[in-house]
Amino acid sequence: MADPKTPEPQAVTGNAGELHQTASTPETRLTTNHGMPISDDQNSLKGGRRGPTLLEDFVLREKIQHFDHERIPERIVHARGSAAHGFFELTESLAEFTRAKVLTEVGKKTDVFTRFSTVAGGAGSIDTPRDVRGFAVKMYTVEGNWDLVGNNIPVFFIQDAIKFPDLVHAVKMEADRGYPQAASAHDTFWDFVGLMPETTHMIMWAMSDRTIPRSLRMIEGFGVNTFRLLNDKDEATFVKFHWRPKLGTQSTCWDEAVKIAGADPDYHRRDLYESIAAGDFPEWEFGVQLISQKQADALPFDILDATKLIPEEMIPIRVVGRMVLNRNPDNFFAETEQSAFLPTNMPPGVDVSEDPLLQGRLFSYQDTQLSRLGSVNFHQLPINQPKGCPFQNFQRDGHMQTQVFAGRANYEPNSLAEAGEPGGPREDPKGGFRSFAQPVEETKVRLRAETFADHYTQARLFFRSQTEIEQAHLASALVFELSKVTLDHVRVRVLANVQNVDEALAKRVAAGLNVDLPKKAAAAVAPEDMKPSPALRIVGKYPDTLKGRAVGILVTDGADGAVVAAVRKAVEAEGAAVKIIAPKIGGVTLKDGKALPADGQLAGTPSVLFDAVALVLSEAGCAELLGESAAVDFAANAFVHLKAIAHTAEAQPLLDKAGVKPDAGVVDLAQGADAFVKPARTRQWDREPKVRILA
Ligand code: HDE
């Protein structure tokens, strides 16, 4: 018989008992979404101790129902992203060109929220595929939000927004089989590319090391589309926006990126989060290329064509500000996931151009939020609200309205103020947003301007501006991607197009695939040779520094603590982070009997996660590691990924087993830890031809 009395509260049963914590004040106690205090969050309401759960249990139902609906649709592109808060500071006024306060008030700090992303993969995909990176900055200015929604590459695949759904369908996982995830190396993408020669310039960038960045802190950002600045007199100047990382633009090796994907799928997200948490704040310079109508008319390509860039050597970048990211989000979903970036968010004094790609974007971003965030009121979410100024108008109601509008004034014009009632806000003809008075009279047409027809000149400019190392990587990336293509005719068409870029490149790729070189594709406009632009390189351009990088020190029992300390000191003095890796997470006992805790266990912390490594081993420790493939891989991968390797003499047998050959980047620590620092600052490019057959 059941006990007719209400049983004593028995909130927790079993092992959880020890952890059970209760609260009795309104401030600390757990409630339902409607504020009702909850007495028991461990057990559902059952018909008897071992009986079925009752439908009556509305506490359980509310909790489960909310959980069931936790996910919202991910972004159709750029789904995988990581973000941070910070500030933008203007260092030079652009008052001559714009009336936007954010670009004229020198020294003023404007709050920003910046989200980096990959393009093709889903929200849970890896951080290191070969892919373009999104670089979206929301500046909470005193004249409304300014969203600069850019990429880490200055050009785009297509010229007209009407092709965007096709491009994205082609690159995402194939429709019937649902793979590959976060990869462009498959038939449908290259089919689209081969049939759309306008993609060629962007393909050169996409196959360069730019799309396998070392860190989100080490990527450039570009507004891509041409915008306008408008000054007090409504005079317009074309503008291209640039972000340049203080740490330099740096990339991984392809083989390394692939292995990082397994070792740490969150590599970039973790790196951003940890560096900000450690107070090592990433920073970018903000620059503009200002182009008058006259200069634009003189350019050998159309300023409205997003597949073209303006070489810095033609029109320099003027650095006028900086951005520092100094605070991690408190909540990933509320901030990073719910942030909505809109190219239509611009302060008065900034305006769009007629670039047909940008024109389509002006519709798309606002529209997509409806299916993603589910309500026209997505601008009221804290992360999306303007913070630098009030926002007010006569738009009302809708799903999830959170604002409580008092009074009757929900239309305009109204004269309610004459009766002493609030009449609401009014337009500001002087301070408000005004579009540039661009003349537009012409016949309606669906066509591409002839000025957009040259698809190869700038692709050639990019390829020929690269260093030999980068050209070899680019050619090898093309070989890799086209090797994953299963349809011969798709490969052939791409190779025919690449011939227009550079015949030697096409030959290298064909040789790398072991296929015949097809006839050159007909070009709508024959490519021309432009003067190479060294600014388009990465290698040789980034600062010679270990700052912001990470060094891994592999240790064993019996290792010399003084050597570990010396390496740590030398590396930290350069601004790099140090991690101790040991065969077991509990750490090691050093030669002097002291314990050294580990930051990572060897099998889970491979050398791909570091920019340079040191092997501080004892003789016995090394002998033991010869039987541990993770240790052999640690050294072998560091070597083939062109990293500096410092080592104690006792580590030599492991280096031999891993195939590590002596060169300038392999440093015996008997020379002192400082000898390691210089090679650690860069990759050992001279080593590459000895460890890899590149195209
Ligand atoms: Fe986007 N893009 N895009 N895009 N884009 C989106 O908007 C779109 C383009 C970029 O961190 C979507 O809110 C069209 C160029 C970034 O939340 C969507 C076209 C550039 C992000 C959309 C382009 C970008 C997006 C999906 C061709 C570099 C992520 C979710 C006309 C300048 C922003 C969303 C974030 C996101 C449309 C081309 C950058 C569907 C139609 C060019 C960084 O609206």
XYZ file of C-alpha atoms and ligand atoms in Angstrom, residues 75-78 115 134-136 149-151 156 161 164 223-224 341 357 361 364-365 368-369, ligand 1:
67
model
C 23.749 30.478 -40.999
C 23.405 29.186 -44.562
C 26.999 30.346 -45.110
C 29.615 31.265 -42.486
C 32.968 37.500 -35.692
C 34.694 35.751 -42.820
C 35.751 38.899 -40.982
C 32.611 40.688 -39.785
C 31.012 42.356 -43.244
C 34.197 41.321 -44.980
C 36.430 38.363 -45.756
C 35.118 37.315 -54.499
C 24.547 38.393 -56.560
C 25.469 33.370 -55.060
C 35.550 44.943 -47.183
C 35.818 43.408 -50.702
C 25.606 41.455 -39.467
C 27.328 41.773 -55.758
C 23.868 41.642 -50.276
C 20.101 39.114 -48.321
C 21.433 39.753 -44.827
C 18.119 35.682 -43.853
C 17.700 36.738 -40.209
Fe 27.811 37.020 -47.270
N 26.138 36.250 -46.397
N 26.862 37.061 -49.054
N 29.517 37.630 -48.195
N 28.779 36.945 -45.541
C 26.006 35.908 -45.097
O 24.147 36.524 -43.790
C 25.542 36.920 -49.229
C 29.654 37.947 -49.516
C 30.029 37.390 -45.282
O 29.662 36.462 -38.989
C 24.582 35.574 -44.725
O 23.722 36.725 -41.595
C 25.191 37.153 -50.607
C 30.868 38.691 -49.751
C 30.375 37.157 -43.906
O 27.473 36.442 -39.106
C 23.826 35.763 -46.044
C 26.368 37.416 -51.243
C 31.455 38.790 -48.520
C 29.253 36.554 -43.345
C 24.928 36.219 -46.980
C 27.415 37.370 -50.266
C 30.601 38.127 -47.569
C 28.273 36.444 -44.385
C 24.393 34.262 -44.018
C 26.584 37.692 -52.724
C 32.792 39.454 -48.187
C 29.091 36.074 -41.913
C 24.106 34.607 -42.567
C 25.851 38.773 -53.215
C 32.734 40.871 -48.360
C 28.653 37.169 -41.003
C 23.970 36.032 -42.546
C 28.587 36.658 -39.572
C 26.999 35.921 -44.188
C 24.664 36.569 -48.243
C 28.774 37.558 -50.599
C 30.960 38.038 -46.187
C 23.081 34.551 -46.571
C 23.799 37.077 -51.187
C 31.357 39.247 -51.072
C 31.676 37.498 -43.211
O 22.842 36.739 -45.924
